[in-house]
Structure formats: structure tokens, C-alpha cells
Amino acid sequence: MGRHSRIESLVLGTALTAVLAAQQYTILDIQKVPITGNADQALVHISMPPRVREISCDVLIAGAGMGGIAAALSVSGRGYSVCLTEETDWVGGQATAGGVPALDENRFIELAGGTRSYMEFRGRIRDWYRQNRKLTPEAAARENLNPGSCYVSPLCFEPKAGVEVLEKMLRNPRPSLFPRTQIFAIDRRGAVIDSALAWEFDRREAIRFRPRFVLDATEMGDLLPLAKVPYVVGSEAKSQTGEPDAAADPSPACVQSFTYPFVLERDAAVTPRAFKPPDYDRIVARQGFSLRAYYPPELGWRGWFQYHMFGDDPPIPNNMSPGPFFSWRRLLAAGNFAGGVPHDVALINWPHQDYAAESPLDRTPGDLARILQRAKQTSQAFLYWLQNDLPRDDGSGRGYPELGLRADVMDTADGMSKYPYIRESRRIVARGRVAEQDIIEDAQPGPRARLFEDSVGTGYYMVDIHPCGANESGRMRMPRPFQIPMAALLPRDPLNFLPAGKNIGVTHLTNGAFRLHPVEWNIGEAAGTIASLWLARGGMPSALEVQAQLAARGVPLFWFDDLAADYPAFAAIQLAAIRGLYPLDDTGLHASPDAPVTRSEAAVALAAFYGKRSGKKAAIELVLREGWMAADHRNWFHPDLPFYWTDWREGKLRPPLPPLGFHRTGPVRRWELAARLTGRRP
């Protein structure tokens, strides 16, 4: 199945190499942006040498974040060779290098709402703590261990734990990992990306990748402009998207604010104070530092709320907890550990430290370096404010000097994350696009958001917009559980390229619901599956082919809140639901796989199997008219009675249904119906 080995050689190359040999490039080493001093010291100036090392692989994946890791596991798991590049020295993207190991998920995540491989990642994090830390017996026994007992997520952990877990997941099968490597040029020949040039920061060498397919899983969609793929930056106008909350005019500058998270430890002893950054007073005035947050009453929320610093209040569900500030994203709760963790340790990722004054997208390397430095200084100012100027809850003065910076947790000299937490990327102009009205409650009255027949995954998170620096107010909208359409991943013009992260075909607004850890992982897994099938068949696969592969690997395509990815009939139920063959609860999200099928539900499924998707009344009329099912001697159909296989007059069905293969005749259970109609046995 393709080229499995890594092929390396020194070449003089083609005429293109000769042209590039005369070119100079300037790129930014984001991990080296200093918090003070000359930001330009993070710039790298490249003079292309006449000889460039070349590496061939089936799939080149740029960015080892949530989407890139999932894509690499998907592609290499099918036997194809993978080159996976990452600008930092940590894999994991927003969960590690981006400084957000307090996972942004959904209320059903412990059972549903994540792919099987993502759930494996979460399980391995918990096992890592059981194996590498001294937990209390009570904490160790918790099935859903949360090392930080945080409020924002059911799983908060140290980023280094995430790095170790993900590195182990990548070992078998093993993609070729290129850390501290940035792609800076792409050679595209018509509908084919032929090669990509990259710079290895630590080796100070250029390298040329020659892939058969390319996936962009970078945090900012960096390959879109390099590959000359049309994309959107910033917010669209209401006239372009029809979104109820879109602005009147488009604004490329309106990109969600980004953040440099950091980690603090609560120690009763007075800790060394953070340095006061340049322009501290100006930063405080611009940012309006506060522990006060606004939850819009017009959305049924509580309005202004003043957080206090410490404590363990019972949380309110759905990530809207008014729990204490420090424990909201706490990574380690000392009470969970029998030793080695004397104090609570918390991630600080707070809206008031967001940098919104400038967008990081489509900037020159020098401008981006200065923007990132200002963002770092903003977080440093927030740290100083917490230690020195925040009024204490007990009224005893200002500042919490007992909060000490834990630079070792982020593994950086300044204590800031290795890479900024980027909320909004460049977004591909795709064959399909998900708009606000496709997912929000106000526009979608049923239990689920708009259904997409080409779904390649699911997600569920608020439309959570962190304000940009272009006079936008932050807004939150509650969505329905939504799907990820395959069309949102496909370039409008055929190309051996796909987005594999938050850079898919969504809008500025819906990006706020698609940028989270499990959704980005799902997108990467879908992109990797599409790429693998493209390599196998020599062209773009159909949605049905992709869905069959994804369902078999435990990727949810349709929203159920009670169907775990390891359920034996998971794939059959998912595929049946997508095709209209599965009985649905019109008011809820339950699959209820063991519930009996009614005769009316069997009629709907049978009609859909033969391409006649309709409601119950029309389906019953169809099956009676065609003689596929029968009424009784009084001409009653009995729609609510349990269904038996013998209720179908299979001798009249053409083409015939898949073989029965069940010993039971009925009442038929929902999972049995799905398994037969999809031809997939558990």
C-alpha cells in the first residue's frame, strides 16, 4: 500500500531547485519569540543551498496538534508512510504546546461525542497519572479521574503528560516525526502539490518533502497561502452568510483574540514576584483586568458575575460554572495526590489576558514576531496584576503573592506556552460551509443541528467568540449537537490537499464551536481517512466510502448521547442513522439500541433502504401499496406494535435485503435492524 519507507538523498534537483537556490527566505521561530527585547531575534534568515536533502512519503502532515496527530494515526494505521512536521518541540498543539490541557469538550464526552482514538487519548492520560503519580486511593479508584478536579472540563492535566501519551500513541504505527520544523514554501503544479520546503530549526537545514498528498493541520492554516488555496480571514458580512449575528460588513482584521497561557502554583510561602512588563499601566487600561465576567441574560444566563479566587464550589454544568477562578482550570489538585503535589497548580487562560489588539494572520514574519511579543507581555502583565494589584477577596489588601509562576510546567524560560493558543485560523473556501444558522438553537428546533448526509464527524460546543480587535463584542450562542460535513474539508478545485484542523470551511462565528480539542481531532481523523482513500483509489473518494471507514474506526457520524464508540454495533448504527435507516427519537439524542423497533419505524427504514426517505405516514402508505408489509384483516396497520422480521414480505423486495443472519425473529431491536440493513454484524 504505497511507499512505506523513508527515502533520503542529496540531489541537485530540477530547474525549480536552481531557482530556489538563488532565493532568500525569512521565517519566524515562534518558540523563540522573547518576552522582552528585540523580537527580531526570533527571525531566521534562510539562503537556499544548491543541495537539499529530500524525503518522500505518501502523506505530508504539517502540524502535530490535535488534528495532525489524529490524521497521522489514521493514515499510518492504514499502512501509508507519513511525514509529520511540528514547529515546536512538543506534539499536541493546543493541548500541550498551546497551553490548554484543560480540555474543552462537551457534556456527553465520558460516553459519547468523541472518536474512539480521542477517547483512547483521554483514557491514557488518566492511566498516566495512575502509573506515574502517587494518587490517593480514592482518586486512583475514580473511573473518570480528573487530576485537577477543575470546573471547565472533566479532564485537566499537565501538558507534559499529554506529550508523553501522544508520543507513545505515535509509536505504533510510527510516522516520521520532524519536530522543530516549519514548512515555508510549496511547489504546486496545477492540481498537484509536488513538493514542500521546510526548515529544521535545531539542525539549521532545509529539507524538501515530496509527498503524494498534503494535510494542513497547522494552528493558523499556514499552508493555505503557500499552496495557493483560496481562503478567508476574519469575519464575513451578513449578506455573505445570512447569519443572524454576522456584522453588516466583512472585516479581515476581525479574528478571534489569542492567548499565551501560563501556570501558577498556590504556595502559602511568599513566592518570587513576576517582573513588571514594559507599558504595564497601558496594558492594564487596554485589557481591563478583572475577575468579573459577563454571561448574557438575553441568552438565559446570569449577567455579570464576580469570581472569587479560591475554593471548590459545586459547578454548574455545561462549562458555565461560576466556580472559583483558581480552580476553574486547575491542572493538579493537591487533594488528589498522596505525595509529590503539595500545592494546587492551575492553568491561567482567562479572557482578560487575551490579546485582541492585532490579528496574527497574514503577517510578515517580523510583524508577527512583534505581535506575539506584545501578546506575551499582556499575559505577563496579567500575572503581575494577579500577584500585586488584584483586590483580595477578604479585603486585606491587594495581590496574591502566594501565586508563583511554574515555568517548568510549560517548559519555557518565561513560563508562557511554547506556542500561542490560537482560536481562529485561516479558513479554506470549501465546497461546503457551516454557518451559524446551521447549528444554533434558535434556528434548529429539533434535538440536533442541521443534518448533513456527508457527515464525517460530530461536535458540540458553544459558539464561543472571543472578541477581536475590530470593535466586535464577544457573543455566545448555544448550539444543537452538530455534524462536520465532508464538503467543508474539500477544496473547490481538485487538489491533493486537505485542511485537517480548525481551518475547514466554517465561518468566523461557527469557528467558535469547531475549534475545540475533540472536534479538531475528529476533523484530522476524517482528513486522514479521505487522504488514505484518495491514495488507494487514485482520486477523491465518495462520502459513503469515507463514512464506512470512519464508522468502522469508531468515529461518530450522527449524534447519539448513549452510544459509546466501543459499542459492538456502533458502526452499523452510525451508518444506518446517516442513511435514514435507524429509528430516531424526535425529542432527544438517545440511540436506545436495545429498544424494540415498531412497525411504523420498520416501514420508514424499509422505504429509506429503497431510496424513499419520508415520514411515517408516507412510508406506511408506500409499504402497503407495494405489498412490502401487510395490514391485518380489518385493514389496520398497527404502527406502534413491535416489529418482527416476518412483518416484511421479503419475497416482494427487489433487490433483496441483506441475509438475516439472526437466530431471533423478534421483537427486533434497533441495533439488529441497523446491522441487517447496513450488512454490518457486530
XYZ file of C-alpha atoms in Angstrom, residues 60-454:
395
model
C 2.866 15.113 4.494
C 1.071 16.483 7.558
C 2.012 19.970 8.737
C 1.315 20.493 12.438
C 1.333 17.853 15.182
C -1.614 19.290 17.077
C -4.943 17.611 17.766
C -5.863 17.372 14.077
C -2.364 16.452 12.932
C -1.945 13.671 15.498
C -5.339 12.168 14.611
C -4.576 12.395 10.891
C -1.164 10.760 11.363
C -2.670 7.885 13.350
C -5.356 7.420 10.694
C -3.006 7.439 7.692
C -0.153 5.404 9.185
C -2.662 2.947 10.615
C -3.659 2.118 7.038
C -0.063 1.345 6.059
C 0.898 4.591 4.357
C 4.090 6.493 5.124
C 3.660 9.803 6.949
C 5.916 12.807 7.418
C 4.617 14.826 10.363
C 6.163 18.249 10.976
C 5.799 20.373 14.106
C 7.203 23.862 14.741
C 7.686 23.339 18.483
C 9.450 20.533 20.326
C 6.149 19.225 21.738
C 3.423 17.303 19.937
C -0.158 18.012 20.949
C -0.929 21.503 19.692
C -3.484 23.336 21.803
C -3.489 20.544 24.434
C 0.249 20.924 25.129
C 2.401 23.471 23.291
C -0.594 25.820 23.029
C -1.006 25.645 26.778
C -4.611 24.406 27.066
C -4.500 20.951 28.729
C -7.855 21.775 30.332
C -9.792 20.106 27.538
C -12.726 21.985 26.014
C -15.235 19.207 25.366
C -18.967 18.521 25.694
C -21.322 17.347 28.394
C -21.530 13.805 26.982
C -17.799 13.239 26.469
C -17.415 10.482 29.053
C -19.703 8.303 26.943
C -20.181 9.897 23.541
C -19.143 12.912 21.477
C -15.579 11.813 20.700
C -13.902 9.406 18.321
C -12.585 6.076 19.623
C -8.973 7.243 19.253
C -9.713 10.514 21.057
C -11.314 8.571 23.887
C -8.190 6.399 23.958
C -6.094 9.562 24.349
C -8.224 10.635 27.314
C -8.020 7.184 28.881
C -4.256 7.104 28.504
C -3.951 10.467 30.257
C -5.757 9.031 33.265
C -3.639 5.873 33.195
C -0.505 8.022 33.022
C -1.402 9.560 36.379
C -2.185 6.197 37.922
C 1.209 4.909 36.793
C 3.416 7.977 37.315
C 1.967 9.863 40.288
C 1.101 8.934 43.861
C -2.652 9.282 43.852
C -4.843 8.888 46.892
C -6.727 5.564 46.884
C -9.971 7.455 46.334
C -8.618 9.360 43.319
C -6.968 6.277 41.821
C -10.251 4.381 42.012
C -12.214 7.001 40.075
C -13.064 5.750 36.616
C -13.267 9.355 35.390
C -10.151 10.606 37.163
C -9.633 14.361 36.810
C -6.145 15.180 38.168
C -7.007 18.842 38.595
C -10.628 18.474 39.734
C -11.195 21.514 37.553
C -14.555 23.029 36.628
C -14.130 23.842 32.963
C -13.573 20.238 31.901
C -13.842 16.674 33.168
C -10.129 16.276 32.387
C -7.353 18.729 33.259
C -3.705 17.626 33.347
C -0.102 18.757 32.954
C 0.890 19.371 29.331
C 3.961 17.145 29.684
C 1.667 14.208 30.478
C -0.162 14.893 27.228
C 3.108 14.992 25.296
C 4.231 11.617 26.681
C 0.880 9.987 25.965
C 0.701 11.288 22.401
C 4.298 10.318 21.648
C 3.510 6.762 22.741
C 0.369 6.702 20.611
C 2.509 7.679 17.617
C 4.953 4.794 18.120
C 2.819 2.076 16.597
C 2.415 2.532 13.731
C 5.151 5.135 13.633
C 5.012 8.175 11.339
C 8.261 10.021 10.668
C 8.131 12.937 13.095
C 10.002 16.152 12.345
C 9.890 18.381 15.451
C 11.096 21.980 15.311
C 10.354 22.016 11.582
C 8.387 24.604 9.618
C 7.170 24.374 6.025
C 7.849 27.693 4.297
C 7.361 27.090 0.557
C 5.247 24.798 -1.616
C 5.684 23.855 -5.265
C 2.268 23.405 -6.831
C 1.928 22.301 -10.429
C -1.677 22.777 -11.486
C -3.853 20.386 -9.490
C -0.900 18.696 -7.792
C 1.310 19.779 -4.900
C 4.646 18.330 -5.944
C 6.916 19.256 -3.046
C 7.279 21.363 0.079
C 10.340 23.065 1.501
C 10.831 23.083 5.251
C 13.388 24.384 7.713
C 14.650 22.326 10.636
C 15.371 24.932 13.299
C 17.662 22.877 15.506
C 19.667 21.347 12.643
C 19.621 24.626 10.713
C 18.970 22.757 7.488
C 16.486 22.958 4.667
C 14.620 19.836 3.637
C 12.349 19.068 0.717
C 9.367 16.773 1.167
C 7.946 15.010 -1.864
C 4.505 13.760 -0.789
C 1.637 12.264 -2.692
C -0.884 14.089 -0.510
C -0.683 17.072 1.884
C -2.691 17.855 5.022
C -2.617 21.261 6.709
C -3.071 20.777 10.461
C -1.207 23.940 11.479
C -2.757 26.161 14.122
C -3.130 29.099 11.723
C -3.730 27.350 8.380
C -0.230 28.284 7.253
C -0.205 26.055 4.183
C -3.287 27.621 2.594
C -1.454 30.668 1.189
C 1.673 28.635 0.408
C -0.396 26.171 -1.648
C -2.379 28.986 -3.280
C -5.636 27.555 -1.961
C -8.391 30.203 -1.636
C -9.168 31.028 1.981
C -10.978 33.507 4.211
C -9.570 35.565 7.059
C -11.679 37.355 9.643
C -15.431 37.886 9.754
C -17.883 37.676 6.882
C -20.762 40.049 6.214
C -24.351 39.035 6.910
C -25.048 39.381 3.183
C -22.421 36.668 2.533
C -23.513 34.105 5.120
C -27.058 35.006 6.171
C -26.006 34.570 9.796
C -28.203 36.382 12.324
C -25.219 37.617 14.347
C -22.862 38.447 11.485
C -21.691 42.021 11.058
C -23.012 44.233 8.314
C -19.618 44.422 6.612
C -16.781 41.911 6.256
C -13.651 42.528 8.303
C -10.411 40.617 7.631
C -8.998 42.147 10.827
C -11.746 40.643 12.985
C -10.034 37.428 14.071
C -10.704 35.928 17.486
C -8.250 37.049 20.127
C -5.463 34.674 21.109
C -3.660 33.965 24.355
C -0.385 32.904 25.923
C -1.487 30.711 28.869
C 0.768 30.158 31.889
C 0.656 28.077 35.071
C 0.613 29.155 38.724
C 1.118 27.238 41.954
C -0.586 28.246 45.180
C 2.023 28.207 47.932
C 1.436 29.734 51.358
C 5.042 30.944 51.346
C 5.620 34.234 49.570
C 6.952 33.405 46.119
C 9.271 35.485 43.918
C 7.255 38.202 42.235
C 6.927 38.355 38.482
C 8.696 41.194 36.722
C 6.632 44.181 35.715
C 6.465 44.265 31.914
C 7.043 47.382 29.839
C 3.940 49.548 29.418
C 2.219 47.764 32.321
C -0.201 50.622 33.010
C -1.132 50.911 29.353
C -1.742 47.161 29.114
C -3.948 47.209 32.231
C -6.016 50.050 30.804
C -6.386 48.310 27.453
C -7.247 44.889 28.881
C -9.414 45.957 31.804
C -8.041 43.229 34.075
C -10.757 41.798 36.282
C -12.171 38.561 37.654
C -15.606 39.731 36.609
C -17.325 38.009 33.680
C -20.497 38.679 31.739
C -22.956 35.909 30.838
C -25.717 37.470 28.676
C -29.158 37.482 30.343
C -30.776 37.578 26.896
C -29.496 34.024 26.459
C -30.951 32.954 29.771
C -27.714 33.356 31.694
C -26.924 35.239 34.869
C -25.395 38.514 33.644
C -22.372 39.892 35.462
C -20.622 37.548 37.866
C -17.706 38.284 40.168
C -15.393 35.303 40.557
C -13.538 34.830 43.812
C -10.023 33.458 43.875
C -10.018 30.155 45.785
C -12.462 27.435 46.783
C -14.297 24.407 45.473
C -17.880 25.418 44.845
C -20.202 22.901 43.170
C -20.046 23.631 39.447
C -22.947 24.489 37.190
C -22.866 22.149 34.153
C -22.044 22.923 30.541
C -18.846 24.894 31.108
C -20.674 27.842 32.669
C -19.562 27.178 36.225
C -19.255 30.209 38.495
C -16.689 28.239 40.483
C -13.636 29.987 41.885
C -11.098 31.458 39.475
C -8.062 29.414 40.509
C -9.745 26.017 40.410
C -11.633 26.660 37.163
C -8.675 25.368 35.086
C -6.743 23.716 37.896
C -4.343 21.103 36.485
C -3.360 19.429 39.752
C -5.495 19.353 42.893
C -3.252 18.517 45.828
C -6.121 16.616 47.469
C -5.966 14.005 44.696
C -2.358 13.087 45.457
C -0.765 11.133 48.293
C 2.604 12.735 47.634
C 4.605 14.798 45.194
C 1.972 17.504 44.712
C 1.993 19.641 47.866
C 0.035 22.545 46.369
C -2.673 23.155 43.806
C -1.411 24.036 40.337
C -3.642 25.911 37.877
C -3.643 26.946 34.254
C -4.315 30.646 33.697
C -6.194 31.151 30.449
C -8.625 33.982 31.137
C -10.500 36.235 28.696
C -8.960 39.390 30.141
C -5.468 38.209 29.180
C -6.493 37.582 25.554
C -4.601 39.689 23.037
C -7.181 41.248 20.720
C -5.414 44.377 19.519
C -3.940 42.737 16.407
C -4.609 39.638 14.339
C -1.705 37.204 13.918
C -2.892 36.059 10.472
C -1.317 37.063 7.156
C 1.537 38.996 8.761
C 5.143 39.283 7.732
C 7.470 37.253 9.962
C 8.787 40.444 11.565
C 5.333 41.839 12.261
C 4.165 38.504 13.663
C 7.147 38.363 15.996
C 6.266 41.766 17.444
C 2.551 40.881 17.748
C 3.364 37.675 19.603
C 5.747 39.500 21.907
C 3.017 42.006 22.789
C 0.677 39.084 23.500
C 3.281 37.528 25.799
C 3.703 40.826 27.602
C -0.077 41.026 28.019
C -0.093 37.673 29.816
C 2.947 38.737 31.841
C 1.082 41.885 32.874
C -1.899 39.784 33.963
C 0.449 37.612 36.032
C 1.921 40.718 37.693
C -1.574 42.084 38.327
C -2.672 38.843 40.000
C 0.352 38.881 42.306
C 0.329 42.596 43.107
C -2.799 44.571 42.204
C -5.887 42.358 42.320
C -8.048 43.246 45.354
C -8.077 40.253 47.708
C -11.382 38.532 48.422
C -11.036 39.085 52.177
C -10.403 42.823 51.769
C -6.944 42.555 53.373
C -5.113 44.325 50.582
C -4.062 43.818 47.024
C -2.371 40.969 45.222
C -1.829 37.282 45.821
C 1.929 36.867 46.296
C 1.312 33.222 47.192
C 0.706 32.551 43.498
C 4.020 31.575 41.953
C 4.839 31.054 38.293
C 5.600 27.423 37.374
C 7.666 27.927 34.222
C 8.703 24.261 34.328
C 5.142 23.113 33.589
C 5.196 24.897 30.222
C 8.895 24.009 29.794
C 9.815 27.557 28.763
C 12.166 30.147 30.210
C 9.474 32.814 30.514
C 6.720 30.433 31.689
C 4.437 31.217 28.761
C 3.193 28.448 26.474
C 5.555 27.388 23.705
C 3.021 28.400 21.089
C 0.111 30.828 21.493
C -3.361 29.425 21.927
C -4.793 30.305 18.512
C -8.576 30.291 18.409
C -9.164 31.263 14.809
C -7.267 30.155 11.734
C -7.332 30.980 8.076
C -10.331 29.058 6.717
C -10.463 27.292 3.391
C -13.026 28.310 0.772
C -14.513 24.830 0.545
C -17.247 23.115 -1.425
C -19.480 23.442 1.622
C -19.630 25.787 4.596
C -21.231 25.587 8.026
C -22.950 28.832 9.032
C -24.375 29.971 12.361
C -27.975 29.175 11.433
C -26.954 25.579 10.706
C -26.150 24.874 14.350
C -27.666 27.329 16.843
C -30.749 26.501 18.926
C -32.792 29.441 17.652
C -32.587 28.196 14.065
C -32.630 24.443 14.693
C -35.706 23.442 16.738
C -35.030 19.691 16.858
C -32.679 17.848 19.213
C -29.844 18.034 16.663
C -28.431 20.708 14.403
C -28.849 20.614 10.630
C -28.231 17.114 9.318
C -25.562 16.640 6.645
C -25.748 13.444 4.590
C -21.984 13.671 4.018
